[in-house]
CSV table of C-alpha atoms and ligand atoms in Angstrom, one decimal:
chain,number,residue,atom,x,y,z
A,1305,MET,CA,-0.1,0.1,-0.2
A,1306,SER,CA,1.4,3.8,-0.3
A,1307,GLU,CA,1.8,5.0,2.4
A,1308,VAL,CA,-0.9,6.7,4.1
A,1309,VAL,CA,-1.1,9.7,6.1
A,1310,ILE,CA,-4.9,10.9,8.1
A,1311,ARG,CA,-4.9,14.7,10.4
A,1312,GLY,CA,-7.6,16.3,12.4
A,1313,VAL,CA,-8.8,16.7,15.4
A,1314,GLY,CA,-9.9,14.8,18.5
A,1315,LEU,CA,-13.5,14.1,19.3
A,1316,HIS,CA,-12.6,14.6,23.1
A,1317,THR,CA,-9.2,17.4,23.5
A,1318,GLY,CA,-9.8,19.0,20.3
A,1319,ALA,CA,-6.2,18.1,19.6
A,1320,ALA,CA,-4.5,17.8,16.1
A,1321,ALA,CA,-3.7,14.4,15.8
A,1322,THR,CA,-1.6,12.7,12.5
A,1323,VAL,CA,-2.1,8.8,11.8
A,1324,ARG,CA,0.2,6.9,9.1
A,1325,PHE,CA,-0.7,3.6,8.8
A,1326,HIS,CA,2.4,1.3,7.5
A,1327,PRO,CA,3.0,-2.6,6.5
A,1328,SER,CA,3.9,-4.7,9.2
A,1329,GLU,CA,4.0,-7.9,9.8
A,1330,GLY,CA,2.3,-9.6,12.4
A,1331,PRO,CA,-1.2,-8.6,14.5
A,1332,VAL,CA,-2.8,-4.9,14.3
A,1333,ARG,CA,-0.5,-2.9,16.9
A,1334,PHE,CA,-0.5,0.7,17.4
A,1335,TRP,CA,2.7,2.5,17.8
A,1336,LEU,CA,2.1,6.2,20.1
A,1337,GLY,CA,5.2,7.9,22.0
A,1338,GLY,CA,8.1,5.0,21.2
A,1339,VAL,CA,5.5,1.9,22.0
A,1340,ALA,CA,3.8,-0.3,20.3
A,1341,PHE,CA,0.6,-1.8,21.5
A,1342,ARG,CA,-1.9,-4.3,20.3
A,1343,PRO,CA,-5.3,-2.5,20.8
A,1344,LEU,CA,-7.3,-5.1,23.3
A,1345,ALA,CA,-10.1,-5.5,25.6
A,1346,SER,CA,-7.6,-5.3,28.5
A,1347,ARG,CA,-5.6,-2.0,27.6
A,1348,VAL,CA,-9.0,-0.5,27.9
A,1349,VAL,CA,-8.5,2.3,30.2
A,1350,GLU,CA,-12.0,4.1,30.1
A,1351,THR,CA,-14.8,4.7,28.8
A,1352,THR,CA,-16.7,7.5,29.0
A,1353,ARG,CA,-17.6,8.8,25.7
A,1354,SER,CA,-15.7,7.3,23.7
A,1355,THR,CA,-13.3,4.2,24.7
A,1356,VAL,CA,-9.5,5.3,25.7
A,1357,LEU,CA,-6.7,2.2,25.1
A,1358,ALA,CA,-3.3,2.4,27.5
A,1359,GLU,CA,0.2,1.1,27.9
A,1360,GLN,CA,2.8,2.2,30.0
A,1361,GLU,CA,2.9,5.3,29.5
A,1362,ALA,CA,1.0,5.1,26.0
A,1363,ARG,CA,-3.1,7.2,25.9
A,1364,LEU,CA,-5.0,7.0,23.0
A,1365,MET,CA,-8.9,8.1,22.6
A,1366,THR,CA,-11.4,6.9,20.5
A,1367,VAL,CA,-9.6,4.3,18.8
A,1368,GLU,CA,-13.9,2.6,18.4
A,1369,HIS,CA,-14.8,4.7,14.9
A,1370,LEU,CA,-11.3,3.8,13.3
A,1371,LEU,CA,-10.8,0.1,14.3
A,1372,ALA,CA,-15.2,-0.2,13.1
A,1373,ALA,CA,-13.1,0.6,10.1
A,1374,LEU,CA,-10.4,-2.4,10.8
A,1375,TYR,CA,-13.0,-4.8,11.4
A,1376,ILE,CA,-15.2,-4.0,8.3
A,1377,ARG,CA,-12.3,-5.0,5.5
A,1378,GLY,CA,-11.8,-8.0,8.2
A,1379,VAL,CA,-7.9,-6.1,8.2
A,1380,TRP,CA,-6.5,-8.2,11.1
A,1381,GLN,CA,-2.3,-8.6,10.4
A,1382,GLY,CA,0.1,-6.6,8.2
A,1383,LEU,CA,-0.4,-3.0,9.8
A,1384,LEU,CA,1.5,-0.8,12.2
A,1385,ILE,CA,-1.3,2.1,12.9
A,1386,GLU,CA,0.7,5.0,13.8
A,1387,VAL,CA,-0.1,8.0,16.6
A,1388,GLU,CA,0.9,11.9,16.6
A,1389,GLY,CA,-1.7,13.5,19.4
A,1390,PRO,CA,-3.5,11.6,22.5
A,1391,GLU,CA,-7.2,11.4,19.9
A,1392,VAL,CA,-7.8,8.6,17.4
A,1393,PRO,CA,-8.7,12.4,15.0
A,1394,ILE,CA,-12.1,12.4,14.3
A,1395,LEU,CA,-12.8,13.4,10.9
A,1396,ASP,CA,-17.1,13.2,9.9
A,1397,GLY,CA,-17.9,11.4,12.8
A,1398,SER,CA,-18.5,8.4,11.1
A,1399,ALA,CA,-15.6,4.8,9.5
A,1400,GLN,CA,-15.6,6.9,6.3
A,1401,GLU,CA,-12.8,7.5,5.4
A,1402,TRP,CA,-10.9,5.4,8.6
A,1403,LEU,CA,-13.2,2.5,6.2
A,1404,ALA,CA,-12.2,4.4,1.8
A,1405,ALA,CA,-8.3,4.6,4.1
A,1406,LEU,CA,-7.3,1.0,4.7
A,1407,GLU,CA,-9.3,0.2,1.7
A,1408,GLY,CA,-6.0,-0.6,-0.4
A,1409,LEU,CA,-5.6,-3.5,2.6
A,1410,VAL,CA,-6.3,-7.2,2.2
A,1411,PRO,CA,-7.8,-8.7,4.9
A,1412,GLN,CA,-6.2,-10.9,6.9
A,1413,GLY,CA,-6.3,-12.3,10.5
A,1414,PRO,CA,-7.3,-15.6,11.8
A,1415,PRO,CA,-10.3,-17.1,10.8
A,1416,PRO,CA,-13.7,-16.7,12.4
A,1417,GLN,CA,-13.9,-18.5,15.7
A,1418,PRO,CA,-17.9,-19.6,17.0
A,1419,LEU,CA,-18.4,-19.1,20.6
A,1420,PRO,CA,-17.6,-20.5,24.0
A,1421,GLY,CA,-20.7,-20.6,24.7
A,1422,SER,CA,-23.8,-18.0,25.0
A,1423,LEU,CA,-22.1,-14.4,27.2
A,1424,ARG,CA,-24.3,-11.8,28.5
A,1425,VAL,CA,-23.4,-9.0,29.5
A,1426,ALA,CA,-26.2,-6.3,31.3
A,1427,GLU,CA,-26.7,-3.1,33.2
A,1428,GLY,CA,-29.5,-1.5,34.5
A,1429,LYS,CA,-32.2,-1.2,31.1
A,1430,SER,CA,-28.8,-1.9,28.6
A,1431,SER,CA,-27.6,-6.0,27.7
A,1432,VAL,CA,-25.6,-7.5,25.5
A,1433,LEU,CA,-26.1,-10.9,24.2
A,1434,ALA,CA,-23.6,-12.9,22.2
A,1435,GLN,CA,-25.4,-16.4,21.6
A,1436,PRO,CA,-23.7,-19.3,19.3
A,1437,ALA,CA,-23.7,-19.7,15.7
A,1438,ALA,CA,-22.5,-20.6,12.1
A,1439,GLN,CA,-22.8,-17.3,11.1
A,1440,PHE,CA,-22.3,-13.7,12.5
A,1441,SER,CA,-25.0,-11.5,13.0
A,1442,LEU,CA,-25.7,-8.1,14.7
A,1443,THR,CA,-28.8,-7.1,16.4
A,1444,VAL,CA,-28.1,-2.9,17.9
A,1445,SER,CA,-31.0,-1.3,19.6
A,1446,ILE,CA,-31.4,2.0,20.9
A,1447,PHE,CA,-34.2,3.3,22.8
A,1448,PHE,CA,-33.8,7.6,23.4
A,1449,PRO,CA,-37.0,10.0,24.7
A,1450,HIS,CA,-37.0,11.7,21.4
A,1451,PRO,CA,-39.4,12.4,18.6
A,1452,LYS,CA,-37.0,11.8,15.7
A,1453,ILE,CA,-35.3,9.0,17.5
A,1454,GLY,CA,-37.6,7.1,20.0
A,1455,TYR,CA,-36.5,2.8,19.4
A,1456,GLN,CA,-34.3,2.1,16.3
A,1457,GLN,CA,-33.3,-1.1,15.5
A,1458,VAL,CA,-30.7,-3.1,12.7
A,1459,GLN,CA,-30.2,-6.2,11.6
A,1460,CYS,CA,-26.9,-6.8,9.5
A,1461,PRO,CA,-27.6,-9.0,8.1
A,1462,PRO,CA,-29.2,-7.9,5.1
A,1463,THR,CA,-27.9,-4.1,6.0
A,1464,PRO,CA,-24.3,-5.5,5.4
A,1465,LEU,CA,-21.7,-3.9,7.5
A,1466,LYS,CA,-19.5,-1.2,5.6
A,1467,ALA,CA,-23.1,0.3,5.3
A,1468,LEU,CA,-23.2,1.5,8.4
A,1469,ALA,CA,-19.9,3.6,8.1
A,1470,PRO,CA,-21.2,7.4,7.1
A,1471,ALA,CA,-23.6,6.6,9.9
A,1472,ARG,CA,-22.4,9.8,12.8
A,1473,THR,CA,-21.3,10.6,16.2
A,1474,PHE,CA,-24.4,11.8,17.1
A,1475,GLY,CA,-24.9,14.0,20.0
A,1476,PHE,CA,-27.9,16.7,22.2
A,1477,LEU,CA,-28.0,19.9,21.9
A,1478,HIS,CA,-28.3,21.0,25.7
A,1479,GLU,CA,-25.9,18.7,26.7
A,1480,VAL,CA,-23.1,20.4,25.1
A,1481,GLU,CA,-22.7,23.0,27.8
A,1482,ALA,CA,-22.8,20.1,30.6
A,1483,LEU,CA,-20.5,17.9,28.3
A,1484,ARG,CA,-18.0,20.8,28.0
A,1485,ALA,CA,-17.1,21.8,31.5
A,1486,GLN,CA,-16.3,18.4,31.8
A,1487,GLY,CA,-13.8,18.7,29.1
A,1488,LEU,CA,-15.6,16.2,26.6
A,1489,ILE,CA,-16.5,17.1,23.5
A,1490,GLN,CA,-13.7,19.9,22.8
A,1491,GLY,CA,-13.6,19.0,19.6
A,1492,ALA,CA,-17.0,18.3,18.0
A,1493,SER,CA,-19.4,20.9,15.6
A,1494,LEU,CA,-22.1,20.1,12.9
A,1495,GLU,CA,-19.0,19.3,11.1
A,1496,ASN,CA,-18.5,16.1,12.5
A,1497,ALA,CA,-21.8,14.8,15.0
A,1498,LEU,CA,-25.7,14.6,14.5
A,1499,VAL,CA,-26.6,17.0,16.9
A,1500,TYR,CA,-30.4,17.1,18.3
A,1501,SER,CA,-32.4,20.3,19.4
A,1502,ARG,CA,-34.9,19.5,21.5
A,1503,GLU,CA,-37.1,18.4,19.3
A,1504,GLY,CA,-35.6,18.2,16.4
A,1505,PHE,CA,-32.6,18.1,14.4
A,1506,VAL,CA,-29.6,20.7,14.3
A,1507,ASN,CA,-28.0,19.3,10.8
A,1508,THR,CA,-29.5,16.4,8.6
A,1509,PRO,CA,-29.5,12.9,9.2
A,1510,ARG,CA,-27.6,10.8,6.5
A,1511,MET,CA,-30.6,8.1,6.4
A,1512,LEU,CA,-33.1,7.5,8.2
A,1513,GLN,CA,-31.9,5.2,11.6
A,1514,GLU,CA,-28.5,7.3,11.7
A,1515,PRO,CA,-28.2,6.8,15.5
A,1516,VAL,CA,-28.6,3.4,15.7
A,1517,TRP,CA,-26.8,2.6,13.0
A,1518,HIS,CA,-23.8,4.3,14.5
A,1519,LYS,CA,-24.8,2.9,17.9
A,1520,ALA,CA,-23.6,-0.9,15.7
A,1521,LEU,CA,-20.7,0.8,14.5
A,1522,ASP,CA,-19.2,1.2,17.7
A,1523,PHE,CA,-20.1,-1.9,18.6
A,1524,LEU,CA,-18.0,-3.2,15.9
A,1525,GLY,CA,-15.5,-0.7,17.1
A,1526,ASP,CA,-15.9,-2.7,20.7
A,1527,LEU,CA,-15.7,-5.8,19.7
A,1528,TYR,CA,-12.2,-5.5,17.7
A,1529,LEU,CA,-10.6,-5.6,21.1
A,1530,ALA,CA,-11.3,-9.6,21.7
A,1531,GLY,CA,-8.1,-9.9,19.4
A,1532,ARG,CA,-10.2,-11.3,17.2
A,1533,PRO,CA,-13.2,-12.5,15.0
A,1534,TYR,CA,-16.0,-14.1,16.6
A,1535,LEU,CA,-18.9,-16.1,15.0
A,1536,GLY,CA,-22.2,-15.9,16.7
A,1537,GLN,CA,-25.2,-14.0,16.9
A,1538,PHE,CA,-24.3,-10.7,18.6
A,1539,MET,CA,-27.8,-8.4,20.2
A,1540,VAL,CA,-26.9,-5.3,21.5
A,1541,HIS,CA,-29.9,-3.4,23.4
A,1542,ARG,CA,-29.0,0.5,24.4
A,1543,GLY,CA,-25.4,-0.2,24.4
A,1544,SER,CA,-22.8,1.2,25.7
A,1545,HIS,CA,-18.5,1.3,25.9
A,1546,ARG,CA,-18.6,-0.3,28.9
A,1547,LEU,CA,-21.2,-3.4,28.2
A,1548,HIS,CA,-19.4,-2.9,24.3
A,1549,VAL,CA,-16.4,-3.5,26.1
A,1550,GLU,CA,-17.0,-6.7,28.7
A,1551,LEU,CA,-17.8,-8.0,26.2
A,1552,ALA,CA,-15.2,-8.3,24.0
A,1553,LYS,CA,-12.8,-8.8,27.6
A,1554,LEU,CA,-15.1,-11.9,27.8
A,1555,LEU,CA,-14.0,-13.0,24.5
A,1556,GLN,CA,-10.1,-11.5,24.6
A,1557,ASP,CA,-8.4,-15.0,23.0
A,1558,PRO,CA,-5.7,-15.3,24.9
A,1559,THR,CA,-3.5,-17.2,22.4
A,1560,TRP,CA,-3.9,-15.4,19.5
B,2187,ZN,ZN1,-18.9,6.3,18.4
């Protein structure tokens, strides 16, 4: 592959960052501040509004959309991802540009493995269920008491995973001040998020059910942290990075 360089700002830090893809032997790894590490659930140190990895002194925020693109492309091996900056750039808030950047790569990695059994993680009204099946399938649903959202569900298949890629991060205008005060979403704008007002939209959705499609994308990114693909039926209701990562921890395969 010719060298791929992607620049942008982080959603939460607002910090400029550069990402370079380098062909490399072995499992997919990040390279940050002189430290190389695999994106694995055991390295997750925070799941508040984004998934954060850390290894020694290196800490990298908001890895989920880039990892979702790797999941969709089937790339588990042969790539070193060099990052300068504290956070993976948010770009347009979706995984579309990451997916395009990975286009020249050959899918490679271990063969999908059957699930070890049925697994369930839950917290309040949120749950993630994984059940053995001969094929991979994913059902994601959300509920927000908002006139333009309500209950939404997406099933893959029939929706192809790559169709999820353009779905953007979403948020609510009335939460912006509180999140900014917590030091979050310093880089958020109408260029990288679908924003809802109390009654409607501030900008225009790209697809009918963009929020749930984005949740499915977030789930794929977090599931990538299992370190290898699995066959099975995955069902996520009102998912969060915390629950997704809990499942990935149960699936993280120490042998590969
Ligand atoms: Zn996301």
